[in-house]
PDB file of C-alpha atoms and ligand atoms in Angstrom:
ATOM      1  CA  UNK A   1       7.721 -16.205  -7.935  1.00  0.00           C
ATOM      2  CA  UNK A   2       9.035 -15.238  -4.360  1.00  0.00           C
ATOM      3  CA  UNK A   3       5.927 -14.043  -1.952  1.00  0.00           C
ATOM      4  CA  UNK A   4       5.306 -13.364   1.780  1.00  0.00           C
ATOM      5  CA  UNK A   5       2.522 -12.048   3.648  1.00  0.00           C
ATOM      6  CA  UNK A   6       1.996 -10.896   7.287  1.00  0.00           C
ATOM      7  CA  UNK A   7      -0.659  -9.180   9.143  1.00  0.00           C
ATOM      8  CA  UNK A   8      -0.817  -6.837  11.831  1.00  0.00           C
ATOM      9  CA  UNK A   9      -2.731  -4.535  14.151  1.00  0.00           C
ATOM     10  CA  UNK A  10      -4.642  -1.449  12.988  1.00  0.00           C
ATOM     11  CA  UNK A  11      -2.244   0.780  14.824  1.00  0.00           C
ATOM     12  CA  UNK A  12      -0.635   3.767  13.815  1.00  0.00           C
ATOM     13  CA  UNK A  13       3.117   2.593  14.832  1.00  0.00           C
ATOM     14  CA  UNK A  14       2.666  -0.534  12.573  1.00  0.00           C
ATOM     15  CA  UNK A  15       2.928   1.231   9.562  1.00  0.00           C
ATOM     16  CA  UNK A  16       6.894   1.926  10.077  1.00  0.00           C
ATOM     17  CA  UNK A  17       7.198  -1.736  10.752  1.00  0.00           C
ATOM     18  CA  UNK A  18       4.810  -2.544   7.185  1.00  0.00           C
ATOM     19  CA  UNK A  19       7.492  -0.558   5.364  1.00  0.00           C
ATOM     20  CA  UNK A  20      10.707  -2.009   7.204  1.00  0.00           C
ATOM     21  CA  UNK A  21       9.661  -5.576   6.365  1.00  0.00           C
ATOM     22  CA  UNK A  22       8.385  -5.017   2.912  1.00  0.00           C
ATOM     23  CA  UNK A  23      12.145  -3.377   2.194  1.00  0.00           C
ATOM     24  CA  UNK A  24      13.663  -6.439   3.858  1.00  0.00           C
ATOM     25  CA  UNK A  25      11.779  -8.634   1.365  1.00  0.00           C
ATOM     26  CA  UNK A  26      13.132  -7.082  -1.665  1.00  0.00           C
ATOM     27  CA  UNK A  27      16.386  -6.599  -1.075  1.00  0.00           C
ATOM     28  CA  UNK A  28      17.526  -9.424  -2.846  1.00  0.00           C
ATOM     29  CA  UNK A  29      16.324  -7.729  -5.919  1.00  0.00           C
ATOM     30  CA  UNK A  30      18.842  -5.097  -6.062  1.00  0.00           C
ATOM     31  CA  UNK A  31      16.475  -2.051  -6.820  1.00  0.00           C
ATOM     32  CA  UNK A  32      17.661   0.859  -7.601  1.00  0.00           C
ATOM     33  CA  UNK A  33      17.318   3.918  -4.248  1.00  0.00           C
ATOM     34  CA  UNK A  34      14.854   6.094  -6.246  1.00  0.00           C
ATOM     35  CA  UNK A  35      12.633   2.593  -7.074  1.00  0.00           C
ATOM     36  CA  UNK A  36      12.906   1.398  -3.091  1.00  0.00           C
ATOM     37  CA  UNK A  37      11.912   4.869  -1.944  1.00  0.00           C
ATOM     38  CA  UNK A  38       8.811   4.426  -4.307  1.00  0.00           C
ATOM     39  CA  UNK A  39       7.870   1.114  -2.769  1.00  0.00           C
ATOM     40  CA  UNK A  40       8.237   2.723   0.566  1.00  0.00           C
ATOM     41  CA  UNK A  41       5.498   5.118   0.232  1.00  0.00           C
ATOM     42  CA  UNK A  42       3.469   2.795  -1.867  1.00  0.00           C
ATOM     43  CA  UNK A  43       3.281   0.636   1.604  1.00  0.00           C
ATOM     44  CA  UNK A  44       2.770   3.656   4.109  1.00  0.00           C
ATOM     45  CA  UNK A  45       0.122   5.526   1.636  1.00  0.00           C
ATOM     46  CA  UNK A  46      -1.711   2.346   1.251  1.00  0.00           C
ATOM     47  CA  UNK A  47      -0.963   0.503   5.333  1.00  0.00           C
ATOM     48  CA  UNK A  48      -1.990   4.401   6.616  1.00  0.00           C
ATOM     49  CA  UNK A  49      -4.790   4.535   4.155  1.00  0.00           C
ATOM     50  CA  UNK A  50      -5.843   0.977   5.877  1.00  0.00           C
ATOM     51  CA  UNK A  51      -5.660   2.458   9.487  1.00  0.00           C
ATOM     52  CA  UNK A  52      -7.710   5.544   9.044  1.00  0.00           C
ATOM     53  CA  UNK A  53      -9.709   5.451   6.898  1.00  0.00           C
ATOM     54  CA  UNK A  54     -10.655   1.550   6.757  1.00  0.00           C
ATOM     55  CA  UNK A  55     -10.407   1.034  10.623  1.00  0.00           C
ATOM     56  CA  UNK A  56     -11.003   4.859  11.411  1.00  0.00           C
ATOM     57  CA  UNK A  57      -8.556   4.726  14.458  1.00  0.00           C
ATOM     58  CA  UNK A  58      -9.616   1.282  15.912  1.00  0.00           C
ATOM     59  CA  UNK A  59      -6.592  -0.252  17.219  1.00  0.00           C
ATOM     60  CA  UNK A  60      -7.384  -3.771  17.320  1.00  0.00           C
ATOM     61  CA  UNK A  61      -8.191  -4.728  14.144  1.00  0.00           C
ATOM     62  CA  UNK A  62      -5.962  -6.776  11.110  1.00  0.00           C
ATOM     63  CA  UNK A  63      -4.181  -5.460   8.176  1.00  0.00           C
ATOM     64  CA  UNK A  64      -3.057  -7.733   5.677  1.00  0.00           C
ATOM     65  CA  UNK A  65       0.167  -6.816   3.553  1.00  0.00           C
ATOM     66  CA  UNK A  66       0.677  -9.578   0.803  1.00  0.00           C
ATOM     67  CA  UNK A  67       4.558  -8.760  -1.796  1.00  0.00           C
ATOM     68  CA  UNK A  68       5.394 -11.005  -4.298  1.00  0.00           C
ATOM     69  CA  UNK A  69       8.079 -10.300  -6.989  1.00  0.00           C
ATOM     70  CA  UNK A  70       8.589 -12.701 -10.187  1.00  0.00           C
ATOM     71  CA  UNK A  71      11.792 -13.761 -11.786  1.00  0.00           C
ATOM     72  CA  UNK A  72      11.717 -10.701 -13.890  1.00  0.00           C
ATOM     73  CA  UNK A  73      11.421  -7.941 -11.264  1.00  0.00           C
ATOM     74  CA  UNK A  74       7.603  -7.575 -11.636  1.00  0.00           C
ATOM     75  CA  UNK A  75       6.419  -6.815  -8.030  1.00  0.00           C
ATOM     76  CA  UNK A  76       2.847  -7.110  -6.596  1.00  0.00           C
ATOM     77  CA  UNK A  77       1.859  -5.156  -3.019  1.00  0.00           C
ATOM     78  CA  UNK A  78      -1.973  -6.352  -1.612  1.00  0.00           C
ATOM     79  CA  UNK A  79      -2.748  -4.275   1.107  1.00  0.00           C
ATOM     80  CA  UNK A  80      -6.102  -5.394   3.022  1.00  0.00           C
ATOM     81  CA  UNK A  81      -8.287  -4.336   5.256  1.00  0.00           C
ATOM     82  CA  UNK A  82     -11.602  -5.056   6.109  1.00  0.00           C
ATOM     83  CA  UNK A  83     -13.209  -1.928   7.320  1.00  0.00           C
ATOM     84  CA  UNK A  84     -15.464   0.447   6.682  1.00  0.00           C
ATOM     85  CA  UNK A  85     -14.572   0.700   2.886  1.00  0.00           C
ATOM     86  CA  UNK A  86     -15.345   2.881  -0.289  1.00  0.00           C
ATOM     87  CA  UNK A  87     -18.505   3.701  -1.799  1.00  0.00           C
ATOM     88  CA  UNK A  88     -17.506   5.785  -4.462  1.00  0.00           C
ATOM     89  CA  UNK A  89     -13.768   4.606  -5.835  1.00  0.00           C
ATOM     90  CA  UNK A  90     -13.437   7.373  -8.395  1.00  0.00           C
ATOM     91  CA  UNK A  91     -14.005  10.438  -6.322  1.00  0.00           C
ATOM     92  CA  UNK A  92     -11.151   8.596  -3.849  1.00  0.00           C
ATOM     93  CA  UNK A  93      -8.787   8.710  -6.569  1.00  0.00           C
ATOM     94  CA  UNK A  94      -9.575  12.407  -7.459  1.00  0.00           C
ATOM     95  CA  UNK A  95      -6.384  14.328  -6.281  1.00  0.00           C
ATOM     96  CA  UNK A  96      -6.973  16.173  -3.435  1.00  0.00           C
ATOM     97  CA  UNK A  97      -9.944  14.774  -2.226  1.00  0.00           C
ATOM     98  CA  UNK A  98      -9.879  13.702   1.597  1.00  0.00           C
ATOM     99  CA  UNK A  99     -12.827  12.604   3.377  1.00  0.00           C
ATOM    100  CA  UNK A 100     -11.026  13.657   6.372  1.00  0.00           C
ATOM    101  CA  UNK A 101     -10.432  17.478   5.687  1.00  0.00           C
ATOM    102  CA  UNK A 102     -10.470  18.433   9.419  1.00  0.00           C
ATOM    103  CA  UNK A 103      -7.728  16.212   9.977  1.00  0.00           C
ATOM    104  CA  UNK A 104      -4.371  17.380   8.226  1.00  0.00           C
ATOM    105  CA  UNK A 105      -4.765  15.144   5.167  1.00  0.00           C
ATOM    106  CA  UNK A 106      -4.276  16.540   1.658  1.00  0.00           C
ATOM    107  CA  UNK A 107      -6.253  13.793  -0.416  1.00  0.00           C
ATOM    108  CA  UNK A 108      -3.028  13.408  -1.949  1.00  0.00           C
ATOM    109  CA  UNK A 109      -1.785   9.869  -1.203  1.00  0.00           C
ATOM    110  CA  UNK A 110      -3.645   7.785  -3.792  1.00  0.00           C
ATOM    111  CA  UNK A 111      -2.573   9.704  -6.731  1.00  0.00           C
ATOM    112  CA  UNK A 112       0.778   9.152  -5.791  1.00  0.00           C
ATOM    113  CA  UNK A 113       0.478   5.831  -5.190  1.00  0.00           C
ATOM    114  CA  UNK A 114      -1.077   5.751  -8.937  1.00  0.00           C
ATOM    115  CA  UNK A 115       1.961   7.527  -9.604  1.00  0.00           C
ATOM    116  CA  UNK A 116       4.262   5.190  -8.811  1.00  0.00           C
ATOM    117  CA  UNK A 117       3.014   1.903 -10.180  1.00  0.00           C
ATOM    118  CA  UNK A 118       2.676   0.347 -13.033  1.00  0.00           C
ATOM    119  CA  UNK A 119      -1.021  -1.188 -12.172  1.00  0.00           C
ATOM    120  CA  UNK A 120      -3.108   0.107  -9.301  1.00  0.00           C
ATOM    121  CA  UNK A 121      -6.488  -1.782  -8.650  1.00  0.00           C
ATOM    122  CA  UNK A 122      -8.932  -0.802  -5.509  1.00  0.00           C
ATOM    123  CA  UNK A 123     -11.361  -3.677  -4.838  1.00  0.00           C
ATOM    124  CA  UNK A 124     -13.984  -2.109  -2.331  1.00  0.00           C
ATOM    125  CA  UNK A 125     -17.453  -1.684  -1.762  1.00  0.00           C
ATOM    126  CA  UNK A 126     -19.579   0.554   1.407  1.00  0.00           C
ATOM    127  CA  UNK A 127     -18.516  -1.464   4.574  1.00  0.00           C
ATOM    128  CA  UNK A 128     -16.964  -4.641   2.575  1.00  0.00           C
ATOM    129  CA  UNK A 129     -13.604  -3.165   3.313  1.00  0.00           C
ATOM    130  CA  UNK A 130     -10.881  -2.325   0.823  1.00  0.00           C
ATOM    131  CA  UNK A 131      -8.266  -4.164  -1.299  1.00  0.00           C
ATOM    132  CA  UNK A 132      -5.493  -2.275  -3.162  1.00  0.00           C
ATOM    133  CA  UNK A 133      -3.551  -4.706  -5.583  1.00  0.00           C
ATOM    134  CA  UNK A 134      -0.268  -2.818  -6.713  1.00  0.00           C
ATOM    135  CA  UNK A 135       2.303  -3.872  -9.678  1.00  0.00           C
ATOM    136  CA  UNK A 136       5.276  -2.432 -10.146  1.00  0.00           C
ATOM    137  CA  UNK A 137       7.916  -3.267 -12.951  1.00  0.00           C
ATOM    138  CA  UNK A 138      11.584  -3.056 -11.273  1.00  0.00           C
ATOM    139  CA  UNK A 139      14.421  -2.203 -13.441  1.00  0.00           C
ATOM    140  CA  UNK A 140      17.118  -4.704 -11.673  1.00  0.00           C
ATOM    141  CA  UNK A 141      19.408  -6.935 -12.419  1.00  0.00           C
ATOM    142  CA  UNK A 142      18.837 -10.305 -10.991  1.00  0.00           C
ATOM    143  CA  UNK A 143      22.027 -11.390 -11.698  1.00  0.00           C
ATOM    144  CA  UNK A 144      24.219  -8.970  -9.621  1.00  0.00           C
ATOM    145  CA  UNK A 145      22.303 -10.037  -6.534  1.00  0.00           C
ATOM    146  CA  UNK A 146      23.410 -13.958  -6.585  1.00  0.00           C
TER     147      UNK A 146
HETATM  148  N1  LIG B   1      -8.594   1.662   3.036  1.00  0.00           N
HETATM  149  C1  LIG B   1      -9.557   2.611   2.903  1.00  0.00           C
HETATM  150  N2  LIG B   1     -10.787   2.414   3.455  1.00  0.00           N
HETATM  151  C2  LIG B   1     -11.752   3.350   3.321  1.00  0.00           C
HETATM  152  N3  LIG B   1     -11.599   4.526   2.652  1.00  0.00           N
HETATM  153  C3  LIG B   1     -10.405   4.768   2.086  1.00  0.00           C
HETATM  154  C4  LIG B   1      -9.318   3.829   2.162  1.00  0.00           C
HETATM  155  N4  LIG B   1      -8.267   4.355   1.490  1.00  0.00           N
HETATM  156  C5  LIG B   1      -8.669   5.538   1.004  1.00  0.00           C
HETATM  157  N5  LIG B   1      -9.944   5.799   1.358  1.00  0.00           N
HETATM  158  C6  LIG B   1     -10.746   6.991   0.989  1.00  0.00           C
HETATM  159  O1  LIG B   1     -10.130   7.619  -0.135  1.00  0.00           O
HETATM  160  C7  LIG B   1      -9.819   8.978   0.166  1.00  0.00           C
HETATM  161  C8  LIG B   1      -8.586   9.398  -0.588  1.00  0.00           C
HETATM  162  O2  LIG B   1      -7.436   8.690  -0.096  1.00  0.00           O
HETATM  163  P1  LIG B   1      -6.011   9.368  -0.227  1.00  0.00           P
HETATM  164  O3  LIG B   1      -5.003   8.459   0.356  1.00  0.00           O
HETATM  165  O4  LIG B   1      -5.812   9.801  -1.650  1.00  0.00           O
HETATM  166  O5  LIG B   1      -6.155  10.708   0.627  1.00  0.00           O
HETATM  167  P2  LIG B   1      -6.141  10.883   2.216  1.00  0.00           P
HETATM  168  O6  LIG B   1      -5.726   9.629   2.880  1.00  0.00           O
HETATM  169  O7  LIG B   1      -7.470  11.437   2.605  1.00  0.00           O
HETATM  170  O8  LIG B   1      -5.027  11.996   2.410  1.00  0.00           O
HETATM  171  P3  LIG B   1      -3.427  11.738   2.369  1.00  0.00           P
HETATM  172  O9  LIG B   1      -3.194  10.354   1.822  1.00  0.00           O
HETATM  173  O10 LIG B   1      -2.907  12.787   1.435  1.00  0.00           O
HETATM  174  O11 LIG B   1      -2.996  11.889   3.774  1.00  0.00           O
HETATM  175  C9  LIG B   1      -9.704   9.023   1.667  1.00  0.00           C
HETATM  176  O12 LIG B   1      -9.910  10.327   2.184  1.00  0.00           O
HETATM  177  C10 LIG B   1     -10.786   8.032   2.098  1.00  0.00           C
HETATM  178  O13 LIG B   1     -12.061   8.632   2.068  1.00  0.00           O
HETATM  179 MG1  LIG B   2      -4.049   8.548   2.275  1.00  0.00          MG
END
């Protein structure tokens, strides 16, 4: 199992920089364009979710992005924060609901994340901040990339 894990500030320009380095990491794995584009937004749905919502626009506080792939192309995502959290996880995952409808958010991002993973877990409780633990089966071919 190959794993890395950074952390960086609440801010809104960090979550290019999430995306970048989470890209970086799995390169070695060969994954196919359509599967890489999927791990993309899985990191800026769930870093942007972390900003927001969890941190509601404070700029000084710590997201945690932990990847770790295994010898079989099984990847895992953490994304943490420790903010203001959920209190109600299954209305979140409704699609289409926002708690922030006067901002331009469509409540959409979680079902896609759901979408495109194999195993999505939210560990969060009311102002215990929020854990999303992500699996994802690639479809590479270790192989090629040595
Ligand atoms: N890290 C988090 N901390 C606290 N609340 C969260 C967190 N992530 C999601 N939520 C809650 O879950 C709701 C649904 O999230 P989701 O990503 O599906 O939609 P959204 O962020 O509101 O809109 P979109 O992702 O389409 O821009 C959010 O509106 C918010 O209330
Ligand atoms: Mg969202």
């Amino acid at each position: 199992m190959n794993k890395m894990s950074c952390k960086f500030k609440s801010r809104a320009e960090n979550e290019a920089f999430a995306r970048t380095i989470a890209l970086s990491f799995l390169m070695p794995l060969n994954a196919a364009a359509e599967e890489m584009m999927e791990i993309r937004t899985l990191v800026s749905e769930g870093v942007t979710n972390a900003i927001i919502h969890g941190y509601e626009g404070n700029r000084e506080k710590m997201v945690k992005l932990e990847i770790g792939y295994d010898d079989h192309g099984l990847i895992t995502i953490i994304i943490t924060d420790k903010g203001k959290g959920i209190s109600d996880i299954d209305q979140a995952l409704e699609p289409l609901y926002t708690s922030k409808k006067s901002s331009e958010r469509s409540g959409m991002g979680m079902t896609i994340m759901q979408t495109f993973s194999d195993s999505f877990d939210i560990i969060s409780a009311e102002n215990e901040g929020c854990t999303i633990v992500i699996q994802k089966q690639l479809h590479v071919n270790l192989s090629a990339a040595e």
